[in-house]
PDB file of C-alpha atoms in Angstrom:
ATOM      1  CA  MET A1236      33.371  57.833  59.757  1.00 58.00           C
ATOM      2  CA  ALA A1237      34.122  58.848  63.325  1.00 68.00           C
ATOM      3  CA  THR A1238      31.144  60.004  65.395  1.00 85.00           C
ATOM      4  CA  LYS A1239      31.024  62.240  68.459  1.00 92.00           C
ATOM      5  CA  PHE A1240      31.283  59.155  70.705  1.00 95.00           C
ATOM      6  CA  HIS A1241      33.968  57.525  68.564  1.00 95.00           C
ATOM      7  CA  HIS A1242      36.573  56.730  71.240  1.00 96.00           C
ATOM      8  CA  GLU A1243      33.990  55.495  73.728  1.00 96.00           C
ATOM      9  CA  GLN A1244      32.468  53.265  71.054  1.00 95.00           C
ATOM     10  CA  ILE A1245      35.839  51.705  70.300  1.00 96.00           C
ATOM     11  CA  TYR A1246      36.495  51.081  73.986  1.00 97.00           C
ATOM     12  CA  ARG A1247      33.041  49.884  75.096  1.00 97.00           C
ATOM     13  CA  GLY A1248      31.808  48.099  71.995  1.00 96.00           C
ATOM     14  CA  PRO A1249      28.433  48.401  70.233  1.00 95.00           C
ATOM     15  CA  GLU A1250      26.393  46.349  72.730  1.00 96.00           C
ATOM     16  CA  VAL A1251      27.377  48.442  75.740  1.00 96.00           C
ATOM     17  CA  MET A1252      26.904  51.675  73.805  1.00 97.00           C
ATOM     18  CA  ALA A1253      23.413  50.567  72.801  1.00 97.00           C
ATOM     19  CA  ARG A1254      22.527  49.884  76.431  1.00 97.00           C
ATOM     20  CA  LEU A1255      23.899  53.265  77.471  1.00 97.00           C
ATOM     21  CA  THR A1256      21.908  54.988  74.742  1.00 96.00           C
ATOM     22  CA  GLU A1257      18.646  53.260  75.656  1.00 97.00           C
ATOM     23  CA  ALA A1258      18.781  53.001  79.461  1.00 98.00           C
ATOM     24  CA  ARG A1259      16.661  55.529  81.339  1.00 98.00           C
ATOM     25  CA  ILE A1260      18.991  56.968  83.961  1.00 98.00           C
ATOM     26  CA  ILE A1261      17.451  59.353  86.486  1.00 98.00           C
ATOM     27  CA  VAL A1262      19.929  61.562  88.322  1.00 98.00           C
ATOM     28  CA  CYS A1263      18.578  63.033  91.560  1.00 98.00           C
ATOM     29  CA  GLY A1264      20.338  66.315  92.237  1.00 98.00           C
ATOM     30  CA  ALA A1265      22.272  68.587  89.889  1.00 98.00           C
ATOM     31  CA  GLY A1266      24.955  69.810  92.244  1.00 97.00           C
ATOM     32  CA  ALA A1267      28.605  68.780  92.407  1.00 97.00           C
ATOM     33  CA  VAL A1268      27.707  65.122  91.909  1.00 98.00           C
ATOM     34  CA  GLY A1269      24.717  65.308  89.600  1.00 98.00           C
ATOM     35  CA  SER A1270      25.829  68.028  87.199  1.00 98.00           C
ATOM     36  CA  ASN A1271      29.273  66.537  86.609  1.00 98.00           C
ATOM     37  CA  LEU A1272      27.990  62.969  86.396  1.00 98.00           C
ATOM     38  CA  ALA A1273      25.212  63.870  83.961  1.00 98.00           C
ATOM     39  CA  GLU A1274      27.699  65.709  81.753  1.00 98.00           C
ATOM     40  CA  ASN A1275      30.109  62.781  81.915  1.00 98.00           C
ATOM     41  CA  LEU A1276      27.422  60.251  80.985  1.00 98.00           C
ATOM     42  CA  ALA A1277      26.073  62.427  78.176  1.00 98.00           C
ATOM     43  CA  ARG A1278      29.571  62.799  76.691  1.00 97.00           C
ATOM     44  CA  GLN A1279      29.967  59.010  76.879  1.00 97.00           C
ATOM     45  CA  GLY A1280      26.762  58.427  74.931  1.00 97.00           C
ATOM     46  CA  ALA A1281      23.863  58.293  77.408  1.00 98.00           C
ATOM     47  CA  GLY A1282      20.733  59.102  75.448  1.00 96.00           C
ATOM     48  CA  ASN A1283      17.884  58.875  77.965  1.00 98.00           C
ATOM     49  CA  LEU A1284      18.886  61.011  80.944  1.00 98.00           C
ATOM     50  CA  CYS A1285      16.562  62.728  83.386  1.00 98.00           C
ATOM     51  CA  VAL A1286      17.803  65.170  86.039  1.00 98.00           C
ATOM     52  CA  ILE A1287      15.709  66.266  89.029  1.00 98.00           C
ATOM     53  CA  ASP A1288      16.685  69.363  91.020  1.00 98.00           C
ATOM     54  CA  ARG A1289      14.645  72.269  92.398  1.00 98.00           C
ATOM     55  CA  ASP A1290      17.578  74.651  93.010  1.00 98.00           C
ATOM     56  CA  ARG A1291      18.957  77.551  91.034  1.00 98.00           C
ATOM     57  CA  VAL A1292      22.631  78.079  90.167  1.00 98.00           C
ATOM     58  CA  GLU A1293      24.479  80.256  92.691  1.00 98.00           C
ATOM     59  CA  GLU A1294      27.892  81.860  92.301  1.00 97.00           C
ATOM     60  CA  HIS A1295      29.546  79.525  94.812  1.00 96.00           C
ATOM     61  CA  ASN A1296      28.501  76.545  92.640  1.00 97.00           C
ATOM     62  CA  VAL A1297      30.788  77.541  89.773  1.00 97.00           C
ATOM     63  CA  SER A1298      33.997  76.015  91.145  1.00 96.00           C
ATOM     64  CA  THR A1299      32.741  72.463  91.756  1.00 97.00           C
ATOM     65  CA  GLN A1300      29.887  72.167  89.260  1.00 98.00           C
ATOM     66  CA  VAL A1301      29.551  72.549  85.486  1.00 98.00           C
ATOM     67  CA  TRP A1302      28.189  76.094  85.376  1.00 98.00           C
ATOM     68  CA  THR A1303      29.632  79.394  84.216  1.00 97.00           C
ATOM     69  CA  LEU A1304      28.953  82.772  85.806  1.00 98.00           C
ATOM     70  CA  ASP A1305      26.449  83.444  83.018  1.00 97.00           C
ATOM     71  CA  ASP A1306      24.333  80.555  84.368  1.00 98.00           C
ATOM     72  CA  VAL A1307      23.858  82.052  87.832  1.00 98.00           C
ATOM     73  CA  GLY A1308      20.170  82.423  88.629  1.00 98.00           C
ATOM     74  CA  GLY A1309      18.911  79.723  86.282  1.00 98.00           C
ATOM     75  CA  PHE A1310      17.301  76.492  87.421  1.00 98.00           C
ATOM     76  CA  LYS A1311      20.024  73.853  87.592  1.00 98.00           C
ATOM     77  CA  ALA A1312      18.059  71.122  85.830  1.00 98.00           C
ATOM     78  CA  GLU A1313      17.012  73.365  82.954  1.00 98.00           C
ATOM     79  CA  THR A1314      20.439  74.972  82.644  1.00 98.00           C
ATOM     80  CA  LEU A1315      22.014  71.512  82.458  1.00 98.00           C
ATOM     81  CA  GLN A1316      19.508  70.548  79.769  1.00 98.00           C
ATOM     82  CA  HIS A1317      20.611  73.492  77.613  1.00 98.00           C
ATOM     83  CA  LEU A1318      24.305  72.913  78.339  1.00 98.00           C
ATOM     84  CA  LEU A1319      24.262  69.241  77.325  1.00 98.00           C
ATOM     85  CA  PHE A1320      22.268  69.899  74.174  1.00 97.00           C
ATOM     86  CA  ARG A1321      24.814  72.513  73.104  1.00 97.00           C
ATOM     87  CA  ALA A1322      27.715  70.253  74.063  1.00 96.00           C
ATOM     88  CA  VAL A1323      26.751  66.930  72.497  1.00 96.00           C
ATOM     89  CA  GLY A1324      23.265  67.287  71.042  1.00 96.00           C
ATOM     90  CA  VAL A1325      21.675  65.159  73.764  1.00 94.00           C
ATOM     91  CA  GLU A1326      18.311  66.394  75.022  1.00 95.00           C
ATOM     92  CA  ILE A1327      17.873  65.332  78.628  1.00 97.00           C
ATOM     93  CA  GLU A1328      14.643  65.564  80.592  1.00 98.00           C
ATOM     94  CA  ALA A1329      14.853  68.407  83.121  1.00 98.00           C
ATOM     95  CA  VAL A1330      12.621  68.373  86.219  1.00 98.00           C
ATOM     96  CA  ALA A1331      12.999  71.661  88.089  1.00 98.00           C
ATOM     97  CA  LYS A1332      11.025  70.694  91.155  1.00 97.00           C
ATOM     98  CA  GLU A1333      11.530  69.147  94.573  1.00 97.00           C
ATOM     99  CA  LEU A1334      11.352  65.366  94.886  1.00 98.00           C
ATOM    100  CA  THR A1335       8.802  64.609  97.618  1.00 98.00           C
ATOM    101  CA  GLU A1336       6.862  61.689  99.043  1.00 97.00           C
ATOM    102  CA  LYS A1337       3.889  62.804  96.938  1.00 97.00           C
ATOM    103  CA  ASN A1338       5.670  62.796  93.581  1.00 98.00           C
ATOM    104  CA  VAL A1339       8.531  60.300  94.030  1.00 98.00           C
ATOM    105  CA  ARG A1340       6.631  57.406  92.462  1.00 97.00           C
ATOM    106  CA  LYS A1341       5.653  59.466  89.427  1.00 97.00           C
ATOM    107  CA  LEU A1342       9.073  61.042  88.898  1.00 98.00           C
ATOM    108  CA  LEU A1343      11.077  57.817  89.266  1.00 98.00           C
ATOM    109  CA  THR A1344       8.716  55.585  87.283  1.00 96.00           C
ATOM    110  CA  GLY A1345      10.349  53.890  84.329  1.00 96.00           C
ATOM    111  CA  ALA A1346      13.921  54.220  85.592  1.00 98.00           C
ATOM    112  CA  ASP A1347      16.423  51.556  84.637  1.00 98.00           C
ATOM    113  CA  LEU A1348      18.811  53.158  87.119  1.00 98.00           C
ATOM    114  CA  VAL A1349      18.451  55.875  89.751  1.00 98.00           C
ATOM    115  CA  VAL A1350      21.527  57.830  90.863  1.00 98.00           C
ATOM    116  CA  ASP A1351      21.223  59.726  94.144  1.00 98.00           C
ATOM    117  CA  GLY A1352      23.415  62.806  94.239  1.00 98.00           C
ATOM    118  CA  PHE A1353      21.399  64.808  96.771  1.00 97.00           C
ATOM    119  CA  ASP A1354      23.155  66.796  99.506  1.00 92.00           C
ATOM    120  CA  ASN A1355      20.745  66.177 102.403  1.00 94.00           C
ATOM    121  CA  SER A1356      19.665  63.134 104.383  1.00 95.00           C
ATOM    122  CA  VAL A1357      15.902  63.627 103.946  1.00 96.00           C
ATOM    123  CA  SER A1358      16.084  63.486 100.155  1.00 97.00           C
ATOM    124  CA  ARG A1359      18.608  60.641 100.191  1.00 97.00           C
ATOM    125  CA  ARG A1360      16.380  58.568 102.474  1.00 97.00           C
ATOM    126  CA  LEU A1361      13.368  59.259 100.252  1.00 98.00           C
ATOM    127  CA  VAL A1362      15.231  57.941  97.206  1.00 98.00           C
ATOM    128  CA  ALA A1363      16.716  54.975  99.063  1.00 98.00           C
ATOM    129  CA  ASP A1364      13.416  53.861 100.574  1.00 98.00           C
ATOM    130  CA  HIS A1365      11.446  54.246  97.343  1.00 98.00           C
ATOM    131  CA  CYS A1366      14.007  52.324  95.285  1.00 98.00           C
ATOM    132  CA  GLU A1367      14.100  49.542  97.865  1.00 98.00           C
ATOM    133  CA  ARG A1368      10.304  49.223  97.861  1.00 97.00           C
ATOM    134  CA  GLU A1369      10.068  49.269  94.075  1.00 97.00           C
ATOM    135  CA  GLY A1370      13.128  47.130  93.402  1.00 97.00           C
ATOM    136  CA  LEU A1371      14.833  49.874  91.378  1.00 98.00           C
ATOM    137  CA  PRO A1372      18.619  49.772  90.978  1.00 98.00           C
ATOM    138  CA  CYS A1373      19.939  52.777  92.889  1.00 98.00           C
ATOM    139  CA  LEU A1374      23.477  54.119  93.205  1.00 98.00           C
ATOM    140  CA  HIS A1375      24.312  56.691  95.897  1.00 98.00           C
ATOM    141  CA  VAL A1376      27.222  59.098  95.390  1.00 98.00           C
ATOM    142  CA  GLY A1377      28.324  61.297  98.275  1.00 96.00           C
ATOM    143  CA  LEU A1378      31.168  63.770  98.915  1.00 94.00           C
ATOM    144  CA  ASN A1379      32.677  65.619 101.835  1.00 90.00           C
ATOM    145  CA  ALA A1380      36.107  67.190 102.364  1.00 90.00           C
ATOM    146  CA  ASP A1381      38.534  64.559 100.963  1.00 93.00           C
ATOM    147  CA  TYR A1382      36.184  61.543 101.127  1.00 96.00           C
ATOM    148  CA  ALA A1383      33.718  60.180  98.579  1.00 97.00           C
ATOM    149  CA  GLU A1384      31.578  57.086  98.366  1.00 98.00           C
ATOM    150  CA  VAL A1385      29.829  55.314  95.507  1.00 98.00           C
ATOM    151  CA  ILE A1386      27.518  52.749  97.080  1.00 98.00           C
ATOM    152  CA  TRP A1387      24.611  50.638  95.849  1.00 98.00           C
ATOM    153  CA  ASN A1388      21.367  50.798  97.767  1.00 98.00           C
ATOM    154  CA  GLU A1389      21.708  47.316  99.240  1.00 97.00           C
ATOM    155  CA  LYS A1390      24.766  48.422 101.259  1.00 97.00           C
ATOM    156  CA  TYR A1391      23.888  52.086 101.747  1.00 97.00           C
ATOM    157  CA  ARG A1392      23.267  53.798 105.065  1.00 95.00           C
ATOM    158  CA  VAL A1393      21.908  57.330 104.899  1.00 94.00           C
ATOM    159  CA  PRO A1394      24.376  59.691 106.641  1.00 89.00           C
ATOM    160  CA  SER A1395      23.354  62.433 109.016  1.00 85.00           C
ATOM    161  CA  ASP A1396      23.411  65.996 107.752  1.00 78.00           C
ATOM    162  CA  ALA A1397      26.434  68.114 108.657  1.00 64.00           C
ATOM    163  CA  ALA A1398      25.762  70.865 111.155  1.00 55.00           C
ATOM    164  CA  GLY A1399      25.552  74.460 109.950  1.00 55.00           C
ATOM    165  CA  ASP A1400      25.046  75.875 106.481  1.00 54.00           C
ATOM    166  CA  VAL A1401      24.516  73.092 103.950  1.00 58.00           C
ATOM    167  CA  CYS A1402      26.506  75.107 101.401  1.00 64.00           C
ATOM    168  CA  ASP A1403      29.414  75.917 103.711  1.00 72.00           C
ATOM    169  CA  TYR A1404      31.580  72.807 103.842  1.00 78.00           C
ATOM    170  CA  PRO A1405      35.042  71.839 102.564  1.00 87.00           C
ATOM    171  CA  LEU A1406      35.076  70.238  99.130  1.00 92.00           C
ATOM    172  CA  ALA A1407      37.933  69.854  96.649  1.00 94.00           C
ATOM    173  CA  ARG A1408      37.190  70.046  92.932  1.00 96.00           C
ATOM    174  CA  ASN A1409      39.632  67.227  92.245  1.00 96.00           C
ATOM    175  CA  LEU A1410      37.656  64.944  94.554  1.00 97.00           C
ATOM    176  CA  VAL A1411      34.448  65.843  92.719  1.00 97.00           C
ATOM    177  CA  LEU A1412      35.931  64.946  89.339  1.00 97.00           C
ATOM    178  CA  MET A1413      37.478  61.720  90.604  1.00 97.00           C
ATOM    179  CA  ALA A1414      34.277  60.659  92.356  1.00 98.00           C
ATOM    180  CA  THR A1415      32.034  61.358  89.388  1.00 98.00           C
ATOM    181  CA  ALA A1416      34.428  59.510  87.076  1.00 98.00           C
ATOM    182  CA  LEU A1417      34.304  56.547  89.463  1.00 98.00           C
ATOM    183  CA  ALA A1418      30.516  56.774  89.585  1.00 98.00           C
ATOM    184  CA  GLY A1419      30.331  56.983  85.796  1.00 98.00           C
ATOM    185  CA  GLU A1420      32.439  53.849  85.401  1.00 98.00           C
ATOM    186  CA  THR A1421      30.291  52.075  87.988  1.00 98.00           C
ATOM    187  CA  VAL A1422      27.176  52.995  85.981  1.00 98.00           C
ATOM    188  CA  LEU A1423      28.743  51.686  82.760  1.00 98.00           C
ATOM    189  CA  ARG A1424      29.761  48.389  84.361  1.00 97.00           C
ATOM    190  CA  PHE A1425      26.268  47.970  85.736  1.00 98.00           C
ATOM    191  CA  LEU A1426      24.725  48.517  82.305  1.00 97.00           C
ATOM    192  CA  ALA A1427      27.305  46.287  80.605  1.00 96.00           C
ATOM    193  CA  GLU A1428      27.446  43.344  82.990  1.00 96.00           C
ATOM    194  CA  ASN A1429      24.989  44.058  85.826  1.00 96.00           C
ATOM    195  CA  GLN A1430      27.943  44.552  88.178  1.00 96.00           C
ATOM    196  CA  ARG A1431      27.125  46.330  91.433  1.00 97.00           C
ATOM    197  CA  ASP A1432      30.494  47.308  92.847  1.00 97.00           C
ATOM    198  CA  SER A1433      30.576  49.823  95.706  1.00 98.00           C
ATOM    199  CA  TRP A1434      33.573  52.053  96.437  1.00 98.00           C
ATOM    200  CA  THR A1435      35.099  54.566  98.790  1.00 98.00           C
ATOM    201  CA  LEU A1436      37.591  57.183  97.644  1.00 98.00           C
ATOM    202  CA  THR A1437      39.980  59.372  99.616  1.00 97.00           C
ATOM    203  CA  LEU A1438      41.778  62.238  97.925  1.00 96.00           C
ATOM    204  CA  GLY A1439      44.630  62.619 100.401  1.00 94.00           C
ATOM    205  CA  ASP A1440      46.184  59.267  99.574  1.00 94.00           C
ATOM    206  CA  PHE A1441      44.588  58.731  96.136  1.00 93.00           C
ATOM    207  CA  SER A1442      43.019  55.555  97.415  1.00 96.00           C
ATOM    208  CA  VAL A1443      40.032  53.747  95.890  1.00 96.00           C
ATOM    209  CA  ARG A1444      38.785  50.816  97.939  1.00 97.00           C
ATOM    210  CA  PRO A1445      35.913  48.344  97.523  1.00 97.00           C
ATOM    211  CA  TYR A1446      33.146  48.993 100.019  1.00 95.00           C
TER     212      TYR A1446
END
């Protein structure tokens, strides 16, 4: 009998699906990167997801993230928890608080993989430095205008923050979906074969390049 992950199971095979189900994946940030990636992974069969984000859903998030207008005002992490349970019956762990130097060890303990989808350099550096110290596999996913990058911690350099309003920058929905699909495939290949491939992506010329 076909299950809700039927096509993914046929494509990936039982061993990879078991690893995806069991691996504790902690997604830092539930914005354009984190919300779409968490949904993608949950629909592929991830069974042990945790999402950390202190923010609430705002109206301008609707176009590039997974929310509806009815979600505006709710905490992103908790709203995503409800959304994914309704969608595929997966109950993720939702942490609706800021990741700080004081709680980073506690919140990231037990991770098989950390994915950094934060939108500011302070939080990205916190994740990068902690994962390096603790030897945790960490994948960084970043977006801006028509450029995206999916880079493992060993090669990652924390970018400077853009000037001005952190919410007021160009971002195409198609880039978001392409980047999170690329990140999702990178996560699956890591779980399947311990591959750590890093990538850059540009929307204007539909180009994906090894980093």
